[in-house]
Amino acid sequence: MSEAVRGRGTVRPIRMLGDPVLRTECDPVRTFDASLERLVDDMFASMYEATGAGLAANQIGVPLQLFVYDCKDDKGRRHVGHVANPRLVAADGPMLDDQEGCLSLPGLGFSTPRHARAVVEGVDIKGEPVHVEGTGYFARCLQHECGHLRGEVYVDVLTGEARREAMRALRAAQR
């Protein structure tokens, strides 16, 4: 799927932390038509151009509940797809602290606690139900992208010294 999508979409600029669209809860997708298909294609093109594993619509300035992904799970299986109107229905298993980054905070990465397993339910670009379950890095990706659609960025889940370090790095990057 990724190779076919790679040639179809238009790369759009990634919004950086500080842009209000990243801190605003996104609206549900209500219209399932060709424009939504183009948006998904553009999101894949933008994600691949930026060498990302996931991308939420608000990261390209579109405040809709939609994300795309292309990443591997803890068994090395590749998962490629999209989810509109996602609901994180489960995030469980042990908490794993691993390095995490974000296309909207380029060049920064911090050890971020996430559950080892995540389940997302929503719909596809045709409005058909989808159920996506991920483990390992893919679970991290699902949790990360769902957070974006609530107006969050991954540094929001950090605590203690990791959060202080992230805030110092963000202030330094904005100078």
PDB file of C-alpha atoms in Angstrom:
ATOM      1  CA  MET A   1       0.000   0.000   0.000  1.00  0.00           C
ATOM      2  CA  SER A   2       2.704   2.526   0.906  1.00  0.00           C
ATOM      3  CA  GLU A   3       4.400   2.481  -2.495  1.00  0.00           C
ATOM      4  CA  ALA A   4       1.112   3.106  -4.307  1.00  0.00           C
ATOM      5  CA  VAL A   5       0.149   5.885  -1.890  1.00  0.00           C
ATOM      6  CA  ARG A   6       3.626   7.380  -2.026  1.00  0.00           C
ATOM      7  CA  GLY A   7       3.149   8.552  -5.611  1.00  0.00           C
ATOM      8  CA  ARG A   8      -0.429   9.834  -5.289  1.00  0.00           C
ATOM      9  CA  GLY A   9      -0.450  12.490  -2.601  1.00  0.00           C
ATOM     10  CA  THR A  10       0.825  16.027  -2.369  1.00  0.00           C
ATOM     11  CA  VAL A  11       3.332  16.766   0.369  1.00  0.00           C
ATOM     12  CA  ARG A  12       1.997  19.408   2.748  1.00  0.00           C
ATOM     13  CA  PRO A  13       4.028  21.318   5.339  1.00  0.00           C
ATOM     14  CA  ILE A  14       4.112  19.825   8.822  1.00  0.00           C
ATOM     15  CA  ARG A  15       2.859  22.215  11.513  1.00  0.00           C
ATOM     16  CA  MET A  16       5.315  22.815  14.345  1.00  0.00           C
ATOM     17  CA  LEU A  17       4.650  22.997  18.068  1.00  0.00           C
ATOM     18  CA  GLY A  18       3.356  26.488  18.776  1.00  0.00           C
ATOM     19  CA  ASP A  19       0.800  26.319  15.967  1.00  0.00           C
ATOM     20  CA  PRO A  20      -2.644  26.477  17.660  1.00  0.00           C
ATOM     21  CA  VAL A  21      -4.037  23.674  15.453  1.00  0.00           C
ATOM     22  CA  LEU A  22      -1.841  21.208  17.374  1.00  0.00           C
ATOM     23  CA  ARG A  23      -3.443  22.194  20.702  1.00  0.00           C
ATOM     24  CA  THR A  24      -7.070  22.105  19.528  1.00  0.00           C
ATOM     25  CA  GLU A  25      -9.275  19.032  19.787  1.00  0.00           C
ATOM     26  CA  CYS A  26     -10.108  17.862  16.270  1.00  0.00           C
ATOM     27  CA  ASP A  27     -13.583  17.580  14.763  1.00  0.00           C
ATOM     28  CA  PRO A  28     -15.058  14.246  13.673  1.00  0.00           C
ATOM     29  CA  VAL A  29     -14.905  13.314  10.007  1.00  0.00           C
ATOM     30  CA  ARG A  30     -18.460  13.586   8.700  1.00  0.00           C
ATOM     31  CA  THR A  31     -18.001  13.507   4.921  1.00  0.00           C
ATOM     32  CA  PHE A  32     -16.582  10.383   3.297  1.00  0.00           C
ATOM     33  CA  ASP A  33     -15.844  11.399  -0.275  1.00  0.00           C
ATOM     34  CA  ALA A  34     -13.031  11.964  -2.778  1.00  0.00           C
ATOM     35  CA  SER A  35     -11.708  14.935  -0.805  1.00  0.00           C
ATOM     36  CA  LEU A  36     -11.155  12.673   2.223  1.00  0.00           C
ATOM     37  CA  GLU A  37      -9.338  10.160   0.011  1.00  0.00           C
ATOM     38  CA  ARG A  38      -7.094  12.992  -1.279  1.00  0.00           C
ATOM     39  CA  LEU A  39      -6.425  14.100   2.285  1.00  0.00           C
ATOM     40  CA  VAL A  40      -5.345  10.565   3.268  1.00  0.00           C
ATOM     41  CA  ASP A  41      -3.064  10.412   0.191  1.00  0.00           C
ATOM     42  CA  ASP A  42      -1.578  13.808   1.119  1.00  0.00           C
ATOM     43  CA  MET A  43      -1.054  12.661   4.686  1.00  0.00           C
ATOM     44  CA  PHE A  44       0.830   9.563   3.572  1.00  0.00           C
ATOM     45  CA  ALA A  45       2.943  11.629   1.159  1.00  0.00           C
ATOM     46  CA  SER A  46       3.713  14.157   3.904  1.00  0.00           C
ATOM     47  CA  MET A  47       4.530  11.442   6.455  1.00  0.00           C
ATOM     48  CA  TYR A  48       6.862   9.615   4.063  1.00  0.00           C
ATOM     49  CA  GLU A  49       8.580  12.853   3.009  1.00  0.00           C
ATOM     50  CA  ALA A  50       9.280  13.619   6.679  1.00  0.00           C
ATOM     51  CA  THR A  51      10.347   9.997   7.366  1.00  0.00           C
ATOM     52  CA  GLY A  52       7.641   9.489   9.965  1.00  0.00           C
ATOM     53  CA  ALA A  53       5.780   6.438  11.254  1.00  0.00           C
ATOM     54  CA  GLY A  54       2.451   8.203  11.798  1.00  0.00           C
ATOM     55  CA  LEU A  55       0.788  11.517  11.066  1.00  0.00           C
ATOM     56  CA  ALA A  56      -2.384  13.136  12.398  1.00  0.00           C
ATOM     57  CA  ALA A  57      -4.430  15.436  10.170  1.00  0.00           C
ATOM     58  CA  ASN A  58      -3.899  18.439  12.433  1.00  0.00           C
ATOM     59  CA  GLN A  59      -0.155  18.097  11.882  1.00  0.00           C
ATOM     60  CA  ILE A  60      -0.768  19.333   8.340  1.00  0.00           C
ATOM     61  CA  GLY A  61      -3.264  21.950   9.509  1.00  0.00           C
ATOM     62  CA  VAL A  62      -6.498  20.000   9.038  1.00  0.00           C
ATOM     63  CA  PRO A  63      -8.397  19.772  12.356  1.00  0.00           C
ATOM     64  CA  LEU A  64     -10.117  16.453  11.631  1.00  0.00           C
ATOM     65  CA  GLN A  65     -10.036  13.215  13.616  1.00  0.00           C
ATOM     66  CA  LEU A  66      -7.892  11.272  11.167  1.00  0.00           C
ATOM     67  CA  PHE A  67      -4.444   9.715  11.211  1.00  0.00           C
ATOM     68  CA  VAL A  68      -2.276   7.530   8.997  1.00  0.00           C
ATOM     69  CA  TYR A  69       0.462   5.101  10.003  1.00  0.00           C
ATOM     70  CA  ASP A  70       3.214   2.906   8.612  1.00  0.00           C
ATOM     71  CA  CYS A  71       5.185   1.202  11.346  1.00  0.00           C
ATOM     72  CA  LYS A  72       6.201  -2.139  12.758  1.00  0.00           C
ATOM     73  CA  ASP A  73       5.024  -3.908  15.889  1.00  0.00           C
ATOM     74  CA  ASP A  74       7.125  -5.757  18.442  1.00  0.00           C
ATOM     75  CA  LYS A  75       7.245  -8.840  16.170  1.00  0.00           C
ATOM     76  CA  GLY A  76       8.583  -6.849  13.202  1.00  0.00           C
ATOM     77  CA  ARG A  77       5.266  -6.985  11.295  1.00  0.00           C
ATOM     78  CA  ARG A  78       4.573  -3.862   9.260  1.00  0.00           C
ATOM     79  CA  HIS A  79       1.211  -2.124   9.650  1.00  0.00           C
ATOM     80  CA  VAL A  80       0.029   0.476   7.123  1.00  0.00           C
ATOM     81  CA  GLY A  81      -3.318   2.205   7.224  1.00  0.00           C
ATOM     82  CA  HIS A  82      -5.502   5.052   8.366  1.00  0.00           C
ATOM     83  CA  VAL A  83      -8.269   5.607  10.900  1.00  0.00           C
ATOM     84  CA  ALA A  84     -10.956   8.289  10.896  1.00  0.00           C
ATOM     85  CA  ASN A  85     -12.783   9.175  14.117  1.00  0.00           C
ATOM     86  CA  PRO A  86     -10.492   6.919  16.161  1.00  0.00           C
ATOM     87  CA  ARG A  87     -11.238   5.939  19.733  1.00  0.00           C
ATOM     88  CA  LEU A  88      -8.456   4.525  21.846  1.00  0.00           C
ATOM     89  CA  VAL A  89     -10.534   1.729  23.399  1.00  0.00           C
ATOM     90  CA  ALA A  90      -7.648  -0.003  25.189  1.00  0.00           C
ATOM     91  CA  ALA A  91      -4.140   0.879  26.266  1.00  0.00           C
ATOM     92  CA  ASP A  92      -2.835  -1.788  28.568  1.00  0.00           C
ATOM     93  CA  GLY A  93      -0.006  -4.127  29.370  1.00  0.00           C
ATOM     94  CA  PRO A  94       3.228  -3.033  30.972  1.00  0.00           C
ATOM     95  CA  MET A  95       4.370   0.551  30.627  1.00  0.00           C
ATOM     96  CA  LEU A  96       7.377   0.761  28.324  1.00  0.00           C
ATOM     97  CA  ASP A  97       9.737   3.712  28.510  1.00  0.00           C
ATOM     98  CA  ASP A  98      11.273   4.194  25.086  1.00  0.00           C
ATOM     99  CA  GLN A  99      12.560   7.004  22.926  1.00  0.00           C
ATOM    100  CA  GLU A 100       9.789   8.885  21.154  1.00  0.00           C
ATOM    101  CA  GLY A 101       9.804  11.777  18.738  1.00  0.00           C
ATOM    102  CA  CYS A 102       7.323  13.782  16.725  1.00  0.00           C
ATOM    103  CA  LEU A 103       7.306  15.339  13.270  1.00  0.00           C
ATOM    104  CA  SER A 104       5.948  18.531  14.866  1.00  0.00           C
ATOM    105  CA  LEU A 105       8.938  18.704  17.233  1.00  0.00           C
ATOM    106  CA  PRO A 106      11.773  17.842  14.835  1.00  0.00           C
ATOM    107  CA  GLY A 107      15.148  16.874  16.199  1.00  0.00           C
ATOM    108  CA  LEU A 108      13.867  16.185  19.704  1.00  0.00           C
ATOM    109  CA  GLY A 109      13.301  12.809  21.306  1.00  0.00           C
ATOM    110  CA  PHE A 110      12.604  11.778  24.870  1.00  0.00           C
ATOM    111  CA  SER A 111      12.059   8.588  26.802  1.00  0.00           C
ATOM    112  CA  THR A 112       8.262   8.422  26.934  1.00  0.00           C
ATOM    113  CA  PRO A 113       6.115   5.949  28.906  1.00  0.00           C
ATOM    114  CA  ARG A 114       3.466   4.162  26.831  1.00  0.00           C
ATOM    115  CA  HIS A 115       1.444   0.995  27.280  1.00  0.00           C
ATOM    116  CA  ALA A 116       2.754  -2.090  25.457  1.00  0.00           C
ATOM    117  CA  ARG A 117      -0.608  -2.720  23.752  1.00  0.00           C
ATOM    118  CA  ALA A 118      -3.211  -0.411  22.229  1.00  0.00           C
ATOM    119  CA  VAL A 119      -6.529  -0.923  20.473  1.00  0.00           C
ATOM    120  CA  VAL A 120      -8.136   1.749  18.285  1.00  0.00           C
ATOM    121  CA  GLU A 121     -11.568   1.610  16.712  1.00  0.00           C
ATOM    122  CA  GLY A 122     -12.924   3.990  14.120  1.00  0.00           C
ATOM    123  CA  VAL A 123     -13.807   4.010  10.447  1.00  0.00           C
ATOM    124  CA  ASP A 124     -11.969   4.023   7.125  1.00  0.00           C
ATOM    125  CA  ILE A 125     -12.308   6.514   4.248  1.00  0.00           C
ATOM    126  CA  LYS A 126     -15.501   4.783   3.128  1.00  0.00           C
ATOM    127  CA  GLY A 127     -17.056   5.013   6.607  1.00  0.00           C
ATOM    128  CA  GLU A 128     -16.626   1.272   7.239  1.00  0.00           C
ATOM    129  CA  PRO A 129     -15.678   0.185  10.776  1.00  0.00           C
ATOM    130  CA  VAL A 130     -12.021  -0.586  11.495  1.00  0.00           C
ATOM    131  CA  HIS A 131     -10.411  -2.224  14.513  1.00  0.00           C
ATOM    132  CA  VAL A 132      -6.649  -1.811  14.860  1.00  0.00           C
ATOM    133  CA  GLU A 133      -4.619  -3.548  17.534  1.00  0.00           C
ATOM    134  CA  GLY A 134      -0.947  -2.881  18.071  1.00  0.00           C
ATOM    135  CA  THR A 135       1.886  -3.951  20.308  1.00  0.00           C
ATOM    136  CA  GLY A 136       5.325  -2.501  20.932  1.00  0.00           C
ATOM    137  CA  TYR A 137       6.265   0.395  18.660  1.00  0.00           C
ATOM    138  CA  PHE A 138       2.946   0.175  16.802  1.00  0.00           C
ATOM    139  CA  ALA A 139       1.044   0.521  20.117  1.00  0.00           C
ATOM    140  CA  ARG A 140       3.196   3.579  20.861  1.00  0.00           C
ATOM    141  CA  CYS A 141       2.290   5.029  17.451  1.00  0.00           C
ATOM    142  CA  LEU A 142      -1.460   4.478  17.966  1.00  0.00           C
ATOM    143  CA  GLN A 143      -1.374   6.169  21.382  1.00  0.00           C
ATOM    144  CA  HIS A 144       0.739   9.043  20.044  1.00  0.00           C
ATOM    145  CA  GLU A 145      -1.556   9.773  17.075  1.00  0.00           C
ATOM    146  CA  CYS A 146      -4.747   9.554  19.158  1.00  0.00           C
ATOM    147  CA  GLY A 147      -3.178  12.090  21.516  1.00  0.00           C
ATOM    148  CA  HIS A 148      -2.625  14.523  18.646  1.00  0.00           C
ATOM    149  CA  LEU A 149      -6.325  14.454  17.808  1.00  0.00           C
ATOM    150  CA  ARG A 150      -7.141  15.473  21.393  1.00  0.00           C
ATOM    151  CA  GLY A 151      -4.812  18.474  21.069  1.00  0.00           C
ATOM    152  CA  GLU A 152      -1.885  16.830  22.829  1.00  0.00           C
ATOM    153  CA  VAL A 153       1.759  16.233  21.926  1.00  0.00           C
ATOM    154  CA  TYR A 154       3.863  13.427  23.320  1.00  0.00           C
ATOM    155  CA  VAL A 155       5.771  15.634  25.759  1.00  0.00           C
ATOM    156  CA  ASP A 156       2.459  16.119  27.606  1.00  0.00           C
ATOM    157  CA  VAL A 157       2.685  12.551  28.965  1.00  0.00           C
ATOM    158  CA  LEU A 158       6.167  13.091  30.396  1.00  0.00           C
ATOM    159  CA  THR A 159       6.656  13.586  34.138  1.00  0.00           C
ATOM    160  CA  GLY A 160       9.434  14.495  36.518  1.00  0.00           C
ATOM    161  CA  GLU A 161      12.935  15.050  35.200  1.00  0.00           C
ATOM    162  CA  ALA A 162      12.024  13.856  31.690  1.00  0.00           C
ATOM    163  CA  ARG A 163       9.362  16.597  31.474  1.00  0.00           C
ATOM    164  CA  ARG A 164      11.748  19.258  32.796  1.00  0.00           C
ATOM    165  CA  GLU A 165      14.372  18.165  30.258  1.00  0.00           C
ATOM    166  CA  ALA A 166      11.809  18.308  27.442  1.00  0.00           C
ATOM    167  CA  MET A 167      10.610  21.778  28.450  1.00  0.00           C
ATOM    168  CA  ARG A 168      14.212  23.063  28.543  1.00  0.00           C
ATOM    169  CA  ALA A 169      14.874  21.595  25.085  1.00  0.00           C
ATOM    170  CA  LEU A 170      11.645  23.092  23.675  1.00  0.00           C
ATOM    171  CA  ARG A 171      12.503  26.553  25.044  1.00  0.00           C
ATOM    172  CA  ALA A 172      16.010  26.301  23.570  1.00  0.00           C
ATOM    173  CA  ALA A 173      14.650  25.179  20.185  1.00  0.00           C
ATOM    174  CA  GLN A 174      12.233  28.130  20.047  1.00  0.00           C
ATOM    175  CA  ARG A 175      15.030  30.714  20.486  1.00  0.00           C
TER     176      ARG A 175
END
